[in-house]
Amino acid sequence: MSRWLTPLDNYCERTGPEFWSEPINAVTNAAFVLAAFLAWREARRLGKEDPLILGLCGLVAVIGIGSFLFHSFAQRWSLMADVIPIQIFILAALAATLNRVFGLSWKVAGLATLGAALAVGFAGGWLRTLTGGALNGSEGYLPPLFALIVTSGILISRGNPAGRLLGAAALVFTVSLTFRTLDRSICEAFPLGTHWLWHALNAVTLWLVLVTIIRFGRRPAAP
């Protein structure tokens, strides 16, 4: 049990093991809750408040809550509260995009998502070994970035306007991931760090993904 309460110090801003030692990193998680609310409002405006969309919006809000817990308590258990919702959202959003935007059946979308999950697990470990940890833990986010680039490219090549939104998400995510990667390397020059920018821009990324599914996803068939 004690290992789950082990204090962690992963970011520039943290000044000690106390609860409020990363105030900016903690507060900026409100951006995820705002992104979830704005996406839900868009779904409501378009009459697309079905369980899948509501679930995805809820996951984005949970990401903000989990990340707030991690940047407040900064212990191993709160790290799990941070990373698990993110991984679930990545897979759920991919499956939803393949089904609703690309028009694949849930069976095919599910199998493709399962394959992607296995590939991400392998690629993340391989990239960490390859870089020797030089990317500050950002290696695991490179496969989702690749997925955004590929899916947006395919949609753009088909003339599907959804591709432009996913392309914008890929661009914002690239900048976001850059700030996440730089955080530990600039602590001396900029003690606040740049992880809070990862939060703000990542919230924009998730909002763009949600809006893509909401606006351009086919409506679920009536029961």
PDB file of C-alpha atoms in Angstrom:
ATOM      1  CA  MET A   1       0.000   0.000   0.000  1.00  0.00           C
ATOM      2  CA  SER A   2       2.785   2.421   0.873  1.00  0.00           C
ATOM      3  CA  ARG A   3       4.188   2.327  -2.642  1.00  0.00           C
ATOM      4  CA  TRP A   4       0.912   3.783  -3.952  1.00  0.00           C
ATOM      5  CA  LEU A   5       1.493   6.766  -1.653  1.00  0.00           C
ATOM      6  CA  THR A   6       5.070   7.355  -2.817  1.00  0.00           C
ATOM      7  CA  PRO A   7       5.492  11.053  -3.735  1.00  0.00           C
ATOM      8  CA  LEU A   8       6.418  11.773  -7.359  1.00  0.00           C
ATOM      9  CA  ASP A   9       8.251  14.800  -8.724  1.00  0.00           C
ATOM     10  CA  ASN A  10       7.887  14.728 -12.504  1.00  0.00           C
ATOM     11  CA  TYR A  11       7.503  18.362 -13.519  1.00  0.00           C
ATOM     12  CA  CYS A  12       9.330  21.674 -13.229  1.00  0.00           C
ATOM     13  CA  GLU A  13       6.623  23.463 -11.291  1.00  0.00           C
ATOM     14  CA  ARG A  14       6.500  21.015  -8.358  1.00  0.00           C
ATOM     15  CA  THR A  15       8.300  22.469  -5.356  1.00  0.00           C
ATOM     16  CA  GLY A  16       7.651  19.679  -2.826  1.00  0.00           C
ATOM     17  CA  PRO A  17       5.352  16.804  -1.853  1.00  0.00           C
ATOM     18  CA  GLU A  18       2.579  19.105  -0.604  1.00  0.00           C
ATOM     19  CA  PHE A  19      -0.898  19.100  -2.176  1.00  0.00           C
ATOM     20  CA  TRP A  20      -0.717  22.557  -3.746  1.00  0.00           C
ATOM     21  CA  SER A  21       2.824  22.406  -5.127  1.00  0.00           C
ATOM     22  CA  GLU A  22       1.789  22.544  -8.811  1.00  0.00           C
ATOM     23  CA  PRO A  23      -0.961  25.176  -8.822  1.00  0.00           C
ATOM     24  CA  ILE A  24      -0.755  26.108 -12.516  1.00  0.00           C
ATOM     25  CA  ASN A  25      -0.464  22.493 -13.678  1.00  0.00           C
ATOM     26  CA  ALA A  26      -3.437  21.653 -11.451  1.00  0.00           C
ATOM     27  CA  VAL A  27      -5.719  24.555 -12.363  1.00  0.00           C
ATOM     28  CA  THR A  28      -5.182  24.289 -16.124  1.00  0.00           C
ATOM     29  CA  ASN A  29      -6.951  20.927 -16.055  1.00  0.00           C
ATOM     30  CA  ALA A  30     -10.149  22.953 -16.016  1.00  0.00           C
ATOM     31  CA  ALA A  31      -9.535  23.238 -19.778  1.00  0.00           C
ATOM     32  CA  PHE A  32     -10.538  19.583 -20.186  1.00  0.00           C
ATOM     33  CA  VAL A  33     -13.801  20.115 -18.328  1.00  0.00           C
ATOM     34  CA  LEU A  34     -14.483  23.170 -20.505  1.00  0.00           C
ATOM     35  CA  ALA A  35     -13.707  21.156 -23.659  1.00  0.00           C
ATOM     36  CA  ALA A  36     -16.124  18.442 -22.533  1.00  0.00           C
ATOM     37  CA  PHE A  37     -18.841  21.021 -21.856  1.00  0.00           C
ATOM     38  CA  LEU A  38     -18.396  22.768 -25.214  1.00  0.00           C
ATOM     39  CA  ALA A  39     -18.476  19.445 -27.071  1.00  0.00           C
ATOM     40  CA  TRP A  40     -21.622  18.386 -25.193  1.00  0.00           C
ATOM     41  CA  ARG A  41     -23.241  21.729 -26.066  1.00  0.00           C
ATOM     42  CA  GLU A  42     -22.381  21.185 -29.738  1.00  0.00           C
ATOM     43  CA  ALA A  43     -23.894  17.697 -29.606  1.00  0.00           C
ATOM     44  CA  ARG A  44     -27.020  19.093 -27.990  1.00  0.00           C
ATOM     45  CA  ARG A  45     -27.288  21.830 -30.617  1.00  0.00           C
ATOM     46  CA  LEU A  46     -27.116  19.243 -33.406  1.00  0.00           C
ATOM     47  CA  GLY A  47     -29.386  16.744 -31.685  1.00  0.00           C
ATOM     48  CA  LYS A  48     -26.636  14.140 -31.339  1.00  0.00           C
ATOM     49  CA  GLU A  49     -26.650  13.512 -27.601  1.00  0.00           C
ATOM     50  CA  ASP A  50     -26.522   9.735 -27.875  1.00  0.00           C
ATOM     51  CA  PRO A  51     -24.787   7.550 -25.248  1.00  0.00           C
ATOM     52  CA  LEU A  52     -21.523   7.274 -27.207  1.00  0.00           C
ATOM     53  CA  ILE A  53     -21.099  11.028 -27.539  1.00  0.00           C
ATOM     54  CA  LEU A  54     -22.074  11.628 -23.928  1.00  0.00           C
ATOM     55  CA  GLY A  55     -19.623   8.934 -22.854  1.00  0.00           C
ATOM     56  CA  LEU A  56     -16.773  10.510 -24.817  1.00  0.00           C
ATOM     57  CA  CYS A  57     -17.547  13.948 -23.391  1.00  0.00           C
ATOM     58  CA  GLY A  58     -17.654  12.436 -19.917  1.00  0.00           C
ATOM     59  CA  LEU A  59     -14.263  10.805 -20.471  1.00  0.00           C
ATOM     60  CA  VAL A  60     -12.698  14.152 -21.371  1.00  0.00           C
ATOM     61  CA  ALA A  61     -14.057  15.643 -18.145  1.00  0.00           C
ATOM     62  CA  VAL A  62     -12.688  12.645 -16.204  1.00  0.00           C
ATOM     63  CA  ILE A  63      -9.289  13.211 -17.841  1.00  0.00           C
ATOM     64  CA  GLY A  64      -9.281  16.714 -16.367  1.00  0.00           C
ATOM     65  CA  ILE A  65     -10.273  15.440 -12.924  1.00  0.00           C
ATOM     66  CA  GLY A  66      -7.694  12.639 -12.979  1.00  0.00           C
ATOM     67  CA  SER A  67      -4.935  14.968 -14.093  1.00  0.00           C
ATOM     68  CA  PHE A  68      -5.907  17.467 -11.387  1.00  0.00           C
ATOM     69  CA  LEU A  69      -5.576  14.719  -8.787  1.00  0.00           C
ATOM     70  CA  PHE A  70      -2.142  13.774 -10.095  1.00  0.00           C
ATOM     71  CA  HIS A  71      -0.826  17.331 -10.151  1.00  0.00           C
ATOM     72  CA  SER A  72      -2.194  17.895  -6.651  1.00  0.00           C
ATOM     73  CA  PHE A  73      -1.383  14.683  -4.778  1.00  0.00           C
ATOM     74  CA  ALA A  74       1.456  13.570  -7.121  1.00  0.00           C
ATOM     75  CA  GLN A  75       1.490   9.967  -5.897  1.00  0.00           C
ATOM     76  CA  ARG A  76       1.420   6.638  -7.697  1.00  0.00           C
ATOM     77  CA  TRP A  77      -2.314   6.112  -7.247  1.00  0.00           C
ATOM     78  CA  SER A  78      -3.089   9.561  -8.672  1.00  0.00           C
ATOM     79  CA  LEU A  79      -0.769   8.828 -11.597  1.00  0.00           C
ATOM     80  CA  MET A  80      -3.110   5.950 -12.471  1.00  0.00           C
ATOM     81  CA  ALA A  81      -6.078   8.323 -12.169  1.00  0.00           C
ATOM     82  CA  ASP A  82      -4.301  10.504 -14.705  1.00  0.00           C
ATOM     83  CA  VAL A  83      -3.156   8.022 -17.341  1.00  0.00           C
ATOM     84  CA  ILE A  84      -5.954   5.419 -17.397  1.00  0.00           C
ATOM     85  CA  PRO A  85      -8.753   7.779 -18.574  1.00  0.00           C
ATOM     86  CA  ILE A  86      -6.439   9.118 -21.283  1.00  0.00           C
ATOM     87  CA  GLN A  87      -5.731   5.646 -22.640  1.00  0.00           C
ATOM     88  CA  ILE A  88      -9.422   4.722 -22.549  1.00  0.00           C
ATOM     89  CA  PHE A  89     -10.349   7.902 -24.418  1.00  0.00           C
ATOM     90  CA  ILE A  90      -7.724   7.341 -27.111  1.00  0.00           C
ATOM     91  CA  LEU A  91      -9.095   3.879 -27.883  1.00  0.00           C
ATOM     92  CA  ALA A  92     -12.759   4.889 -27.585  1.00  0.00           C
ATOM     93  CA  ALA A  93     -12.296   7.937 -29.819  1.00  0.00           C
ATOM     94  CA  LEU A  94     -10.455   5.869 -32.424  1.00  0.00           C
ATOM     95  CA  ALA A  95     -13.225   3.259 -32.501  1.00  0.00           C
ATOM     96  CA  ALA A  96     -15.894   5.982 -32.704  1.00  0.00           C
ATOM     97  CA  THR A  97     -14.067   7.740 -35.538  1.00  0.00           C
ATOM     98  CA  LEU A  98     -13.670   4.538 -37.530  1.00  0.00           C
ATOM     99  CA  ASN A  99     -17.329   3.646 -37.046  1.00  0.00           C
ATOM    100  CA  ARG A 100     -19.079   6.978 -37.386  1.00  0.00           C
ATOM    101  CA  VAL A 101     -16.783   9.009 -39.621  1.00  0.00           C
ATOM    102  CA  PHE A 102     -15.240   6.258 -41.767  1.00  0.00           C
ATOM    103  CA  GLY A 103     -18.405   4.160 -41.777  1.00  0.00           C
ATOM    104  CA  LEU A 104     -16.819   0.894 -40.664  1.00  0.00           C
ATOM    105  CA  SER A 105     -18.908  -1.609 -38.766  1.00  0.00           C
ATOM    106  CA  TRP A 106     -18.442  -1.778 -35.006  1.00  0.00           C
ATOM    107  CA  LYS A 107     -16.896  -5.216 -35.420  1.00  0.00           C
ATOM    108  CA  VAL A 108     -14.252  -3.980 -37.862  1.00  0.00           C
ATOM    109  CA  ALA A 109     -13.720  -0.754 -35.901  1.00  0.00           C
ATOM    110  CA  GLY A 110     -13.312  -2.759 -32.701  1.00  0.00           C
ATOM    111  CA  LEU A 111     -10.795  -5.144 -34.218  1.00  0.00           C
ATOM    112  CA  ALA A 112      -8.850  -2.236 -35.713  1.00  0.00           C
ATOM    113  CA  THR A 113      -8.838  -0.492 -32.339  1.00  0.00           C
ATOM    114  CA  LEU A 114      -7.637  -3.645 -30.614  1.00  0.00           C
ATOM    115  CA  GLY A 115      -4.830  -3.922 -33.140  1.00  0.00           C
ATOM    116  CA  ALA A 116      -3.971  -0.272 -32.585  1.00  0.00           C
ATOM    117  CA  ALA A 117      -3.885  -0.815 -28.811  1.00  0.00           C
ATOM    118  CA  LEU A 118      -1.411  -3.667 -29.191  1.00  0.00           C
ATOM    119  CA  ALA A 119       0.671  -1.639 -31.638  1.00  0.00           C
ATOM    120  CA  VAL A 120       0.699   1.370 -29.297  1.00  0.00           C
ATOM    121  CA  GLY A 121       1.875  -0.791 -26.399  1.00  0.00           C
ATOM    122  CA  PHE A 122       4.703  -2.227 -28.474  1.00  0.00           C
ATOM    123  CA  ALA A 123       5.644   1.053 -30.151  1.00  0.00           C
ATOM    124  CA  GLY A 124       5.641   2.987 -26.880  1.00  0.00           C
ATOM    125  CA  GLY A 125       8.067   0.568 -25.252  1.00  0.00           C
ATOM    126  CA  TRP A 126      10.254   0.458 -28.355  1.00  0.00           C
ATOM    127  CA  LEU A 127      10.364   4.251 -28.604  1.00  0.00           C
ATOM    128  CA  ARG A 128      11.287   4.607 -24.912  1.00  0.00           C
ATOM    129  CA  THR A 129      14.155   2.181 -25.446  1.00  0.00           C
ATOM    130  CA  LEU A 130      15.216   3.937 -28.633  1.00  0.00           C
ATOM    131  CA  THR A 131      15.209   7.429 -27.128  1.00  0.00           C
ATOM    132  CA  GLY A 132      16.511   6.402 -23.711  1.00  0.00           C
ATOM    133  CA  GLY A 133      13.780   8.459 -22.042  1.00  0.00           C
ATOM    134  CA  ALA A 134      14.963  11.666 -23.716  1.00  0.00           C
ATOM    135  CA  LEU A 135      11.379  12.627 -24.626  1.00  0.00           C
ATOM    136  CA  ASN A 136      10.298  12.976 -20.993  1.00  0.00           C
ATOM    137  CA  GLY A 137       7.689  10.221 -21.222  1.00  0.00           C
ATOM    138  CA  SER A 138       6.094  11.579 -24.396  1.00  0.00           C
ATOM    139  CA  GLU A 139       6.996   8.491 -26.427  1.00  0.00           C
ATOM    140  CA  GLY A 140       3.675   6.832 -25.675  1.00  0.00           C
ATOM    141  CA  TYR A 141       1.800   9.707 -27.302  1.00  0.00           C
ATOM    142  CA  LEU A 142       3.601   9.463 -30.637  1.00  0.00           C
ATOM    143  CA  PRO A 143       1.431   6.548 -31.929  1.00  0.00           C
ATOM    144  CA  PRO A 144      -1.836   8.488 -31.268  1.00  0.00           C
ATOM    145  CA  LEU A 145      -0.306  11.461 -33.083  1.00  0.00           C
ATOM    146  CA  PHE A 146       0.540   9.170 -35.986  1.00  0.00           C
ATOM    147  CA  ALA A 147      -3.057   7.895 -35.976  1.00  0.00           C
ATOM    148  CA  LEU A 148      -4.375  11.457 -36.144  1.00  0.00           C
ATOM    149  CA  ILE A 149      -2.099  12.264 -39.082  1.00  0.00           C
ATOM    150  CA  VAL A 150      -3.047   9.109 -40.984  1.00  0.00           C
ATOM    151  CA  THR A 151      -6.806   9.344 -40.419  1.00  0.00           C
ATOM    152  CA  SER A 152      -6.917  13.037 -41.281  1.00  0.00           C
ATOM    153  CA  GLY A 153      -4.820  12.424 -44.402  1.00  0.00           C
ATOM    154  CA  ILE A 154      -7.145   9.674 -45.609  1.00  0.00           C
ATOM    155  CA  LEU A 155     -10.235  11.816 -45.041  1.00  0.00           C
ATOM    156  CA  ILE A 156      -8.677  14.844 -46.758  1.00  0.00           C
ATOM    157  CA  SER A 157      -7.719  12.693 -49.753  1.00  0.00           C
ATOM    158  CA  ARG A 158     -11.378  11.633 -50.002  1.00  0.00           C
ATOM    159  CA  GLY A 159     -12.576  15.219 -49.875  1.00  0.00           C
ATOM    160  CA  ASN A 160     -14.227  14.645 -46.494  1.00  0.00           C
ATOM    161  CA  PRO A 161     -14.326  17.925 -44.496  1.00  0.00           C
ATOM    162  CA  ALA A 162     -13.842  15.927 -41.305  1.00  0.00           C
ATOM    163  CA  GLY A 163     -10.219  15.560 -42.380  1.00  0.00           C
ATOM    164  CA  ARG A 164      -9.557  19.257 -41.878  1.00  0.00           C
ATOM    165  CA  LEU A 165     -10.709  19.156 -38.273  1.00  0.00           C
ATOM    166  CA  LEU A 166      -8.657  16.044 -37.519  1.00  0.00           C
ATOM    167  CA  GLY A 167      -5.724  17.653 -39.318  1.00  0.00           C
ATOM    168  CA  ALA A 168      -6.078  20.686 -37.068  1.00  0.00           C
ATOM    169  CA  ALA A 169      -6.186  18.317 -34.069  1.00  0.00           C
ATOM    170  CA  ALA A 170      -2.947  16.683 -35.257  1.00  0.00           C
ATOM    171  CA  LEU A 171      -1.275  20.083 -35.617  1.00  0.00           C
ATOM    172  CA  VAL A 172      -2.346  21.294 -32.166  1.00  0.00           C
ATOM    173  CA  PHE A 173      -1.369  17.963 -30.644  1.00  0.00           C
ATOM    174  CA  THR A 174       2.105  18.230 -32.175  1.00  0.00           C
ATOM    175  CA  VAL A 175       2.634  21.622 -30.521  1.00  0.00           C
ATOM    176  CA  SER A 176       1.107  20.321 -27.285  1.00  0.00           C
ATOM    177  CA  LEU A 177       3.378  17.285 -27.234  1.00  0.00           C
ATOM    178  CA  THR A 178       6.394  19.508 -27.866  1.00  0.00           C
ATOM    179  CA  PHE A 179       5.635  21.529 -24.745  1.00  0.00           C
ATOM    180  CA  ARG A 180       5.157  18.342 -22.724  1.00  0.00           C
ATOM    181  CA  THR A 181       8.531  17.055 -23.895  1.00  0.00           C
ATOM    182  CA  LEU A 182      10.386  20.294 -23.151  1.00  0.00           C
ATOM    183  CA  ASP A 183       9.154  20.665 -19.566  1.00  0.00           C
ATOM    184  CA  ARG A 184      11.970  18.974 -17.631  1.00  0.00           C
ATOM    185  CA  SER A 185      14.763  20.319 -19.841  1.00  0.00           C
ATOM    186  CA  ILE A 186      14.038  24.019 -19.195  1.00  0.00           C
ATOM    187  CA  CYS A 187      13.477  23.992 -15.419  1.00  0.00           C
ATOM    188  CA  GLU A 188      16.506  26.125 -14.617  1.00  0.00           C
ATOM    189  CA  ALA A 189      15.660  28.776 -17.194  1.00  0.00           C
ATOM    190  CA  PHE A 190      11.878  28.670 -16.627  1.00  0.00           C
ATOM    191  CA  PRO A 191      10.920  27.116 -13.264  1.00  0.00           C
ATOM    192  CA  LEU A 192       7.191  27.171 -14.076  1.00  0.00           C
ATOM    193  CA  GLY A 193       7.837  24.731 -16.908  1.00  0.00           C
ATOM    194  CA  THR A 194       5.650  24.106 -19.938  1.00  0.00           C
ATOM    195  CA  HIS A 195       3.484  21.187 -18.829  1.00  0.00           C
ATOM    196  CA  TRP A 196       0.524  23.501 -18.254  1.00  0.00           C
ATOM    197  CA  LEU A 197       0.602  24.331 -21.977  1.00  0.00           C
ATOM    198  CA  TRP A 198       0.269  20.596 -22.661  1.00  0.00           C
ATOM    199  CA  HIS A 199      -2.964  20.685 -20.675  1.00  0.00           C
ATOM    200  CA  ALA A 200      -4.377  23.729 -22.437  1.00  0.00           C
ATOM    201  CA  LEU A 201      -3.505  22.617 -25.966  1.00  0.00           C
ATOM    202  CA  ASN A 202      -4.365  18.986 -25.338  1.00  0.00           C
ATOM    203  CA  ALA A 203      -7.841  20.095 -24.264  1.00  0.00           C
ATOM    204  CA  VAL A 204      -8.159  21.851 -27.626  1.00  0.00           C
ATOM    205  CA  THR A 205      -7.005  18.659 -29.356  1.00  0.00           C
ATOM    206  CA  LEU A 206      -9.633  16.534 -27.620  1.00  0.00           C
ATOM    207  CA  TRP A 207     -12.322  19.120 -28.342  1.00  0.00           C
ATOM    208  CA  LEU A 208     -11.442  19.025 -32.042  1.00  0.00           C
ATOM    209  CA  VAL A 209     -11.637  15.217 -32.053  1.00  0.00           C
ATOM    210  CA  LEU A 210     -15.000  15.272 -30.299  1.00  0.00           C
ATOM    211  CA  VAL A 211     -16.405  17.928 -32.619  1.00  0.00           C
ATOM    212  CA  THR A 212     -15.247  15.911 -35.635  1.00  0.00           C
ATOM    213  CA  ILE A 213     -17.166  12.864 -34.441  1.00  0.00           C
ATOM    214  CA  ILE A 214     -20.199  14.954 -33.489  1.00  0.00           C
ATOM    215  CA  ARG A 215     -20.438  17.005 -36.698  1.00  0.00           C
ATOM    216  CA  PHE A 216     -19.387  14.480 -39.291  1.00  0.00           C
ATOM    217  CA  GLY A 217     -20.236  11.167 -37.665  1.00  0.00           C
ATOM    218  CA  ARG A 218     -23.264   9.320 -38.947  1.00  0.00           C
ATOM    219  CA  ARG A 219     -26.209   9.131 -36.608  1.00  0.00           C
ATOM    220  CA  PRO A 220     -26.630   5.770 -34.860  1.00  0.00           C
ATOM    221  CA  ALA A 221     -29.351   3.590 -36.324  1.00  0.00           C
ATOM    222  CA  ALA A 222     -32.666   3.694 -34.500  1.00  0.00           C
ATOM    223  CA  PRO A 223     -33.321   0.640 -32.306  1.00  0.00           C
TER     224      PRO A 223
END
